[in-house]
């Protein structure tokens, strides 16, 4: 289903190499977190995977196929942004249904999927509301709902919780972890927050200036950081 491979992928903007050559295999069904300081290339990597940016060299394979042969809309990847990007004039129901409507899906199937997503996300009672009548956490759930209804092969999250206050962030962390547990869909999650990375990830990719410093489980990174950067970032003594 959702096997994604980066082979010698690089990205430049003008003269700046933002991503030096990277190799990485994202396993089907895993919760993979990209963590690193602001500006280290996390969003760029996610956008490359989503097809919102083209690689400068190297290639991305999705289920063994060269991603350049697959238009972004057909990659089966659903992105959840940090700014919720909801349509203010549309109800929650219409916001969630929007990508399916665009894809020309029939109404019965749309209603079924929206109903299921709303149930999973505890939004059933809010389907008639507008985004401005929702709390920050509820808005974030709507944004996730819009991804869920597409039944993607993988979810791509770009710092989805950074606009929320601390208490809500802890709550939403648990909700997204639960969602992963229930759906068992590949999730690629970008954050600059070490705690988020450690508590949510099956595997963490530590990035520094576009380079992968280390890949491993939270425990591996904590116990055996491969260098000072990882140790400093994950918070273990080395
Ligand atoms: P992060 O998400 O880790 O904060 P980004 O991937 O957004 O980092 O950015 C990585 C680097 O690439 C930054 O130095 C940023 O300024 C630069 N960058 C990102 N997008 C563009 C772009 N479209 N044009 C030029 N430079 C960009
Ligand atoms: Mg970013």
PDB file of N, CA, C and O in Angstrom, residues 77-107:
ATOM      1  N   UNK A  77      -1.841  10.393  -1.319  1.00  0.00           N
ATOM      2  CA  UNK A  77      -1.293  10.998  -0.108  1.00  0.00           C
ATOM      3  C   UNK A  77      -2.149  12.196   0.279  1.00  0.00           C
ATOM      4  O   UNK A  77      -2.528  12.995  -0.568  1.00  0.00           O
ATOM      5  N   UNK A  78      -2.455  12.299   1.557  1.00  0.00           N
ATOM      6  CA  UNK A  78      -3.279  13.420   2.010  1.00  0.00           C
ATOM      7  C   UNK A  78      -2.483  14.268   2.991  1.00  0.00           C
ATOM      8  O   UNK A  78      -1.942  13.768   3.967  1.00  0.00           O
ATOM      9  N   UNK A  79      -2.394  15.554   2.698  1.00  0.00           N
ATOM     10  CA  UNK A  79      -1.571  16.448   3.508  1.00  0.00           C
ATOM     11  C   UNK A  79      -2.438  17.225   4.502  1.00  0.00           C
ATOM     12  O   UNK A  79      -3.502  17.727   4.137  1.00  0.00           O
ATOM     13  N   UNK A  80      -1.962  17.321   5.733  1.00  0.00           N
ATOM     14  CA  UNK A  80      -2.641  18.143   6.750  1.00  0.00           C
ATOM     15  C   UNK A  80      -1.679  19.259   7.152  1.00  0.00           C
ATOM     16  O   UNK A  80      -0.567  18.993   7.619  1.00  0.00           O
ATOM     17  N   UNK A  81      -2.125  20.502   6.947  1.00  0.00           N
ATOM     18  CA  UNK A  81      -1.233  21.642   7.164  1.00  0.00           C
ATOM     19  C   UNK A  81      -1.370  22.213   8.559  1.00  0.00           C
ATOM     20  O   UNK A  81      -2.349  21.974   9.259  1.00  0.00           O
ATOM     21  N   UNK A  82      -0.406  23.054   8.895  1.00  0.00           N
ATOM     22  CA  UNK A  82      -0.435  23.714  10.205  1.00  0.00           C
ATOM     23  C   UNK A  82      -1.480  24.829  10.233  1.00  0.00           C
ATOM     24  O   UNK A  82      -2.211  24.976  11.193  1.00  0.00           O
ATOM     25  N   UNK A  83      -1.569  25.587   9.159  1.00  0.00           N
ATOM     26  CA  UNK A  83      -2.719  26.489   9.054  1.00  0.00           C
ATOM     27  C   UNK A  83      -3.818  25.615   8.493  1.00  0.00           C
ATOM     28  O   UNK A  83      -3.607  24.887   7.547  1.00  0.00           O
ATOM     29  N   UNK A  84      -4.985  25.649   9.082  1.00  0.00           N
ATOM     30  CA  UNK A  84      -5.971  24.614   8.767  1.00  0.00           C
ATOM     31  C   UNK A  84      -6.456  24.687   7.337  1.00  0.00           C
ATOM     32  O   UNK A  84      -6.923  23.724   6.789  1.00  0.00           O
ATOM     33  N   UNK A  85      -6.371  25.884   6.736  1.00  0.00           N
ATOM     34  CA  UNK A  85      -6.817  26.052   5.354  1.00  0.00           C
ATOM     35  C   UNK A  85      -8.252  25.589   5.139  1.00  0.00           C
ATOM     36  O   UNK A  85      -8.571  24.945   4.153  1.00  0.00           O
ATOM     37  N   UNK A  86      -9.117  25.899   6.091  1.00  0.00           N
ATOM     38  CA  UNK A  86     -10.538  25.569   5.916  1.00  0.00           C
ATOM     39  C   UNK A  86     -11.215  26.700   5.151  1.00  0.00           C
ATOM     40  O   UNK A  86     -10.768  27.841   5.192  1.00  0.00           O
ATOM     41  N   UNK A  87     -12.301  26.374   4.471  1.00  0.00           N
ATOM     42  CA  UNK A  87     -13.068  27.405   3.789  1.00  0.00           C
ATOM     43  C   UNK A  87     -14.041  28.034   4.780  1.00  0.00           C
ATOM     44  O   UNK A  87     -14.920  27.346   5.292  1.00  0.00           O
ATOM     45  N   UNK A  88     -13.885  29.337   5.052  1.00  0.00           N
ATOM     46  CA  UNK A  88     -14.683  29.956   6.110  1.00  0.00           C
ATOM     47  C   UNK A  88     -16.172  29.995   5.814  1.00  0.00           C
ATOM     48  O   UNK A  88     -16.987  29.945   6.728  1.00  0.00           O
ATOM     49  N   UNK A  89     -16.534  30.068   4.534  1.00  0.00           N
ATOM     50  CA  UNK A  89     -17.948  30.198   4.183  1.00  0.00           C
ATOM     51  C   UNK A  89     -18.661  28.858   4.086  1.00  0.00           C
ATOM     52  O   UNK A  89     -19.849  28.794   3.842  1.00  0.00           O
ATOM     53  N   UNK A  90     -17.894  27.758   4.254  1.00  0.00           N
ATOM     54  CA  UNK A  90     -18.519  26.432   4.141  1.00  0.00           C
ATOM     55  C   UNK A  90     -18.710  25.803   5.505  1.00  0.00           C
ATOM     56  O   UNK A  90     -17.902  26.019   6.415  1.00  0.00           O
ATOM     57  N   UNK A  91     -19.763  25.003   5.645  1.00  0.00           N
ATOM     58  CA  UNK A  91     -19.973  24.255   6.884  1.00  0.00           C
ATOM     59  C   UNK A  91     -18.866  23.215   7.043  1.00  0.00           C
ATOM     60  O   UNK A  91     -18.124  22.926   6.096  1.00  0.00           O
ATOM     61  N   UNK A  92     -18.777  22.674   8.250  1.00  0.00           N
ATOM     62  CA  UNK A  92     -17.825  21.597   8.511  1.00  0.00           C
ATOM     63  C   UNK A  92     -18.059  20.445   7.539  1.00  0.00           C
ATOM     64  O   UNK A  92     -17.126  19.907   6.934  1.00  0.00           O
ATOM     65  N   UNK A  93     -19.343  20.097   7.360  1.00  0.00           N
ATOM     66  CA  UNK A  93     -19.666  18.993   6.446  1.00  0.00           C
ATOM     67  C   UNK A  93     -19.117  19.254   5.048  1.00  0.00           C
ATOM     68  O   UNK A  93     -18.459  18.404   4.462  1.00  0.00           O
ATOM     69  N   UNK A  94     -19.344  20.465   4.543  1.00  0.00           N
ATOM     70  CA  UNK A  94     -18.891  20.773   3.178  1.00  0.00           C
ATOM     71  C   UNK A  94     -17.371  20.871   3.102  1.00  0.00           C
ATOM     72  O   UNK A  94     -16.769  20.491   2.099  1.00  0.00           O
ATOM     73  N   UNK A  95     -16.754  21.375   4.176  1.00  0.00           N
ATOM     74  CA  UNK A  95     -15.291  21.417   4.213  1.00  0.00           C
ATOM     75  C   UNK A  95     -14.691  20.019   4.100  1.00  0.00           C
ATOM     76  O   UNK A  95     -13.750  19.794   3.347  1.00  0.00           O
ATOM     77  N   UNK A  96     -15.270  19.097   4.865  1.00  0.00           N
ATOM     78  CA  UNK A  96     -14.735  17.723   4.856  1.00  0.00           C
ATOM     79  C   UNK A  96     -15.027  17.046   3.517  1.00  0.00           C
ATOM     80  O   UNK A  96     -14.200  16.322   2.971  1.00  0.00           O
ATOM     81  N   UNK A  97     -16.202  17.337   2.968  1.00  0.00           N
ATOM     82  CA  UNK A  97     -16.614  16.676   1.724  1.00  0.00           C
ATOM     83  C   UNK A  97     -15.886  17.226   0.496  1.00  0.00           C
ATOM     84  O   UNK A  97     -15.838  16.571  -0.546  1.00  0.00           O
ATOM     85  N   UNK A  98     -15.311  18.417   0.646  1.00  0.00           N
ATOM     86  CA  UNK A  98     -14.798  19.152  -0.513  1.00  0.00           C
ATOM     87  C   UNK A  98     -13.885  18.338  -1.453  1.00  0.00           C
ATOM     88  O   UNK A  98     -14.126  18.299  -2.667  1.00  0.00           O
ATOM     89  N   UNK A  99     -12.849  17.666  -0.929  1.00  0.00           N
ATOM     90  CA  UNK A  99     -11.963  16.940  -1.852  1.00  0.00           C
ATOM     91  C   UNK A  99     -12.683  15.826  -2.606  1.00  0.00           C
ATOM     92  O   UNK A  99     -12.330  15.534  -3.761  1.00  0.00           O
ATOM     93  N   UNK A 100     -13.695  15.240  -1.990  1.00  0.00           N
ATOM     94  CA  UNK A 100     -14.420  14.148  -2.644  1.00  0.00           C
ATOM     95  C   UNK A 100     -15.320  14.695  -3.743  1.00  0.00           C
ATOM     96  O   UNK A 100     -15.445  14.128  -4.828  1.00  0.00           O
ATOM     97  N   UNK A 101     -15.922  15.850  -3.449  1.00  0.00           N
ATOM     98  CA  UNK A 101     -16.770  16.507  -4.434  1.00  0.00           C
ATOM     99  C   UNK A 101     -15.940  16.889  -5.666  1.00  0.00           C
ATOM    100  O   UNK A 101     -16.353  16.683  -6.801  1.00  0.00           O
ATOM    101  N   UNK A 102     -14.760  17.433  -5.377  1.00  0.00           N
ATOM    102  CA  UNK A 102     -13.845  17.812  -6.467  1.00  0.00           C
ATOM    103  C   UNK A 102     -13.496  16.607  -7.325  1.00  0.00           C
ATOM    104  O   UNK A 102     -13.292  16.719  -8.521  1.00  0.00           O
ATOM    105  N   UNK A 103     -13.373  15.449  -6.659  1.00  0.00           N
ATOM    106  CA  UNK A 103     -13.003  14.233  -7.384  1.00  0.00           C
ATOM    107  C   UNK A 103     -14.207  13.624  -8.101  1.00  0.00           C
ATOM    108  O   UNK A 103     -14.077  12.607  -8.780  1.00  0.00           O
ATOM    109  N   UNK A 104     -15.389  14.235  -7.930  1.00  0.00           N
ATOM    110  CA  UNK A 104     -16.579  13.781  -8.639  1.00  0.00           C
ATOM    111  C   UNK A 104     -17.239  12.544  -8.047  1.00  0.00           C
ATOM    112  O   UNK A 104     -17.967  11.823  -8.737  1.00  0.00           O
ATOM    113  N   UNK A 105     -16.984  12.290  -6.771  1.00  0.00           N
ATOM    114  CA  UNK A 105     -17.576  11.113  -6.126  1.00  0.00           C
ATOM    115  C   UNK A 105     -19.087  11.316  -5.947  1.00  0.00           C
ATOM    116  O   UNK A 105     -19.553  12.442  -5.812  1.00  0.00           O
ATOM    117  N   UNK A 106     -19.844  10.218  -5.963  1.00  0.00           N
ATOM    118  CA  UNK A 106     -21.297  10.394  -5.826  1.00  0.00           C
ATOM    119  C   UNK A 106     -21.692  10.669  -4.376  1.00  0.00           C
ATOM    120  O   UNK A 106     -20.997  10.325  -3.434  1.00  0.00           O
ATOM    121  N   UNK A 107     -22.858  11.307  -4.245  1.00  0.00           N
ATOM    122  CA  UNK A 107     -23.264  11.892  -2.971  1.00  0.00           C
ATOM    123  C   UNK A 107     -23.420  10.860  -1.862  1.00  0.00           C
ATOM    124  O   UNK A 107     -23.061  11.114  -0.713  1.00  0.00           O
TER     125      UNK A 107
END
